[in-house]
XYZ file of C-alpha atoms in Angstrom:
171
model
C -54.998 -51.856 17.951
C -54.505 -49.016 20.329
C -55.695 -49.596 23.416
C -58.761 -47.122 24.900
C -57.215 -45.993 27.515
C -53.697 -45.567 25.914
C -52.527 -41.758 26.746
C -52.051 -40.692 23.193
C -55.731 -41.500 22.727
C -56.537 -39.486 25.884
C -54.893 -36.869 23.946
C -56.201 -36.396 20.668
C -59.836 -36.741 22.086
C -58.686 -33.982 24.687
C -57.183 -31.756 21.679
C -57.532 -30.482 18.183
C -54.117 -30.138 16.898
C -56.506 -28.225 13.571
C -55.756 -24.876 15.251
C -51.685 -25.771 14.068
C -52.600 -24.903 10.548
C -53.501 -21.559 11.017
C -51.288 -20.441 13.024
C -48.098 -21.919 10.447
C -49.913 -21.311 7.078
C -47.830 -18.434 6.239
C -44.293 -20.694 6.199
C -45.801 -23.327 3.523
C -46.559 -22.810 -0.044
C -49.236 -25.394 -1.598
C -47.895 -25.496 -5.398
C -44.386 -25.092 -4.531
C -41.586 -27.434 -4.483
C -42.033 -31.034 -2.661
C -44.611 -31.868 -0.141
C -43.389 -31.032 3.368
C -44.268 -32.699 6.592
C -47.231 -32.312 7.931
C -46.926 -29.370 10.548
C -49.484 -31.169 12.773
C -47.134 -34.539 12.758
C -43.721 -31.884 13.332
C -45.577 -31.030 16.418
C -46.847 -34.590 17.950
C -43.087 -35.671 17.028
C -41.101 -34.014 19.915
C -44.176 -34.618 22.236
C -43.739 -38.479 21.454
C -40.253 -37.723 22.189
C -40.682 -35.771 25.371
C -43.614 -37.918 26.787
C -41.823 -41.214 26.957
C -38.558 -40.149 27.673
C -36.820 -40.546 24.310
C -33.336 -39.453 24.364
C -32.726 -38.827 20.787
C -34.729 -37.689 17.096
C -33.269 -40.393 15.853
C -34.405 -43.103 18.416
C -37.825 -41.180 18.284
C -38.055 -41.888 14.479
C -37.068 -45.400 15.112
C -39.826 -46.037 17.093
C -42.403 -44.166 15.540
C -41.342 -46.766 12.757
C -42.212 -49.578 14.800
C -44.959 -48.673 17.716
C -48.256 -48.882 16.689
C -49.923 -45.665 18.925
C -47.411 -43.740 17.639
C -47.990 -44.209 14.097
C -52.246 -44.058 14.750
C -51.066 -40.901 16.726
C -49.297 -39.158 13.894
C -52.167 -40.284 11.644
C -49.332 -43.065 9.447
C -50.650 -46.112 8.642
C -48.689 -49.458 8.105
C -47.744 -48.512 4.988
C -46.646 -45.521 5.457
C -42.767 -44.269 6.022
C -41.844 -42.320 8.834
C -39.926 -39.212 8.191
C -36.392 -39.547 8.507
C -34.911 -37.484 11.647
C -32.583 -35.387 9.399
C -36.363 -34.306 7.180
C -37.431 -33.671 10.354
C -35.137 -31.276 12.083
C -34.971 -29.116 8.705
C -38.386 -28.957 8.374
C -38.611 -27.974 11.872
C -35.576 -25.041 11.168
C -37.232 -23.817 8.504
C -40.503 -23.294 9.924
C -40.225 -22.661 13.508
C -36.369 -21.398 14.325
C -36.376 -18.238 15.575
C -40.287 -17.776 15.276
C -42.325 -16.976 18.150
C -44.876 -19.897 16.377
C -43.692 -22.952 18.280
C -44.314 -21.442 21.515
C -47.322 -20.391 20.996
C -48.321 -23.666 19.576
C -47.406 -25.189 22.912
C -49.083 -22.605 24.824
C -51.729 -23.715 23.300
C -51.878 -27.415 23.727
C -50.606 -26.881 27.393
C -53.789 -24.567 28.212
C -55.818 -27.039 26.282
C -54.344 -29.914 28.638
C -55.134 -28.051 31.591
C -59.073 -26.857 30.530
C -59.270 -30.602 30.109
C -58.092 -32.083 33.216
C -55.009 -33.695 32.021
C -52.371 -31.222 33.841
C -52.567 -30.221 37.610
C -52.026 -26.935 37.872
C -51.214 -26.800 41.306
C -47.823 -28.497 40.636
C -45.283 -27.908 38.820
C -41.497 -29.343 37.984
C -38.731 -27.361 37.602
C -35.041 -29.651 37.247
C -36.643 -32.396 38.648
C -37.515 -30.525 41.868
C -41.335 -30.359 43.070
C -42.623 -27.264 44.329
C -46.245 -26.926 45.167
C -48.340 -23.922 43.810
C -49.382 -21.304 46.770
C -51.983 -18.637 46.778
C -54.951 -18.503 43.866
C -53.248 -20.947 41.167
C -55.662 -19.627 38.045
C -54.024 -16.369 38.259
C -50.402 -17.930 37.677
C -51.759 -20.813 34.794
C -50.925 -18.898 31.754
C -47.839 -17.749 33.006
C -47.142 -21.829 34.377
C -48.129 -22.530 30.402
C -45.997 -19.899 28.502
C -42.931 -21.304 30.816
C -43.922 -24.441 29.980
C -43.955 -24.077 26.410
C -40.751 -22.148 26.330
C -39.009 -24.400 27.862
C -40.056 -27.612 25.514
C -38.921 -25.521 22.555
C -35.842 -25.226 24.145
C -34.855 -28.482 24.690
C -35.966 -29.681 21.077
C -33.736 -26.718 19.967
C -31.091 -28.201 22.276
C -31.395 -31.490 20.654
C -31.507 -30.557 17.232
C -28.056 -28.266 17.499
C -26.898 -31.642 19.412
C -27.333 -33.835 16.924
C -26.675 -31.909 14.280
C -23.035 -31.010 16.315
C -22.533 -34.766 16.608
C -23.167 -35.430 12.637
C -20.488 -32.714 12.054
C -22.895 -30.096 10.436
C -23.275 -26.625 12.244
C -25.787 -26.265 14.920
């Protein structure tokens, strides 16, 4: 149903989100309490979000309840509910606030992107302004990634305080 060449297929052929498991296993407990979200789908979540331009969790939820790549993405099936946004933005609290484990999640998939061809390095985009790489661009990659990946953890921390401000509950 999802077409070959669809980019979130490019993307999990190009990486394996396993390495997520690892590097979280110390915030989840297997025999306690109620299952939690799956820290692989808490991850693919805001890159739904930040890949085609959703503006909200909550719109990102809504589709994810209705697009078809996005459910094969986050490994649901028809069945299947997607988490609400408010599960979501605890879990993602809880786990990853104030941890240095988000960004180096995304440092991770970014240099993962780039080994496989799927980010030019060369470039970069900084408030919507291009500026072109100069000198030897490997020497600058990791430090293009880390930047990268601190700033997306930023803006989902943004959004989260946002919409928690905006459902009168402290940010």
């Amino acid at each position: 149903m999802v077409p070959k060449d669809h980019l979130l297929r490019q993307i999990d052929q190009a990486i394996d989100f396993s390495f997520i498991y690892d590097l979280v296993e110390d915030s989840y407990c297997a025999d306690n309490g109620r299952p939690s979200l799956d820290p692989v789908m808490l991850i693919k979540i805001p890159m739904i979000q930040c890949l085609f331009g959703i503006r909200s969790m909550r719109q990102t939820i809504k589709e994810i309840e209705v697009n078809l790549a996005y459910r094969w993405f986050l490994g649901l099936i028809l069945e299947d509910k997607a988490p609400h946004f408010t599960t979501y933005g605890k879990n993602y609290s809880r786990r990853f606030q104030d941890k240095q484990v988000i960004e180096a999640i995304f440092s991770h998939i970014l240099g993962l992107c780039l080994n496989a061809g799927l980010i030019d390095p060369t470039e970069i985009f900084v408030d919507g302004t291009h500026i072109k790489a100069a000198a030897n661009h490997h020497k600058y990659i990791n430090q293009e990634v880390e930047a990268q990946a601190k700033f997306m953890s930023d803006q989902l921390e943004k959004e989260i305080a946002k919409d928690r401000e905006k459902h009168g509950k402290s940010p």
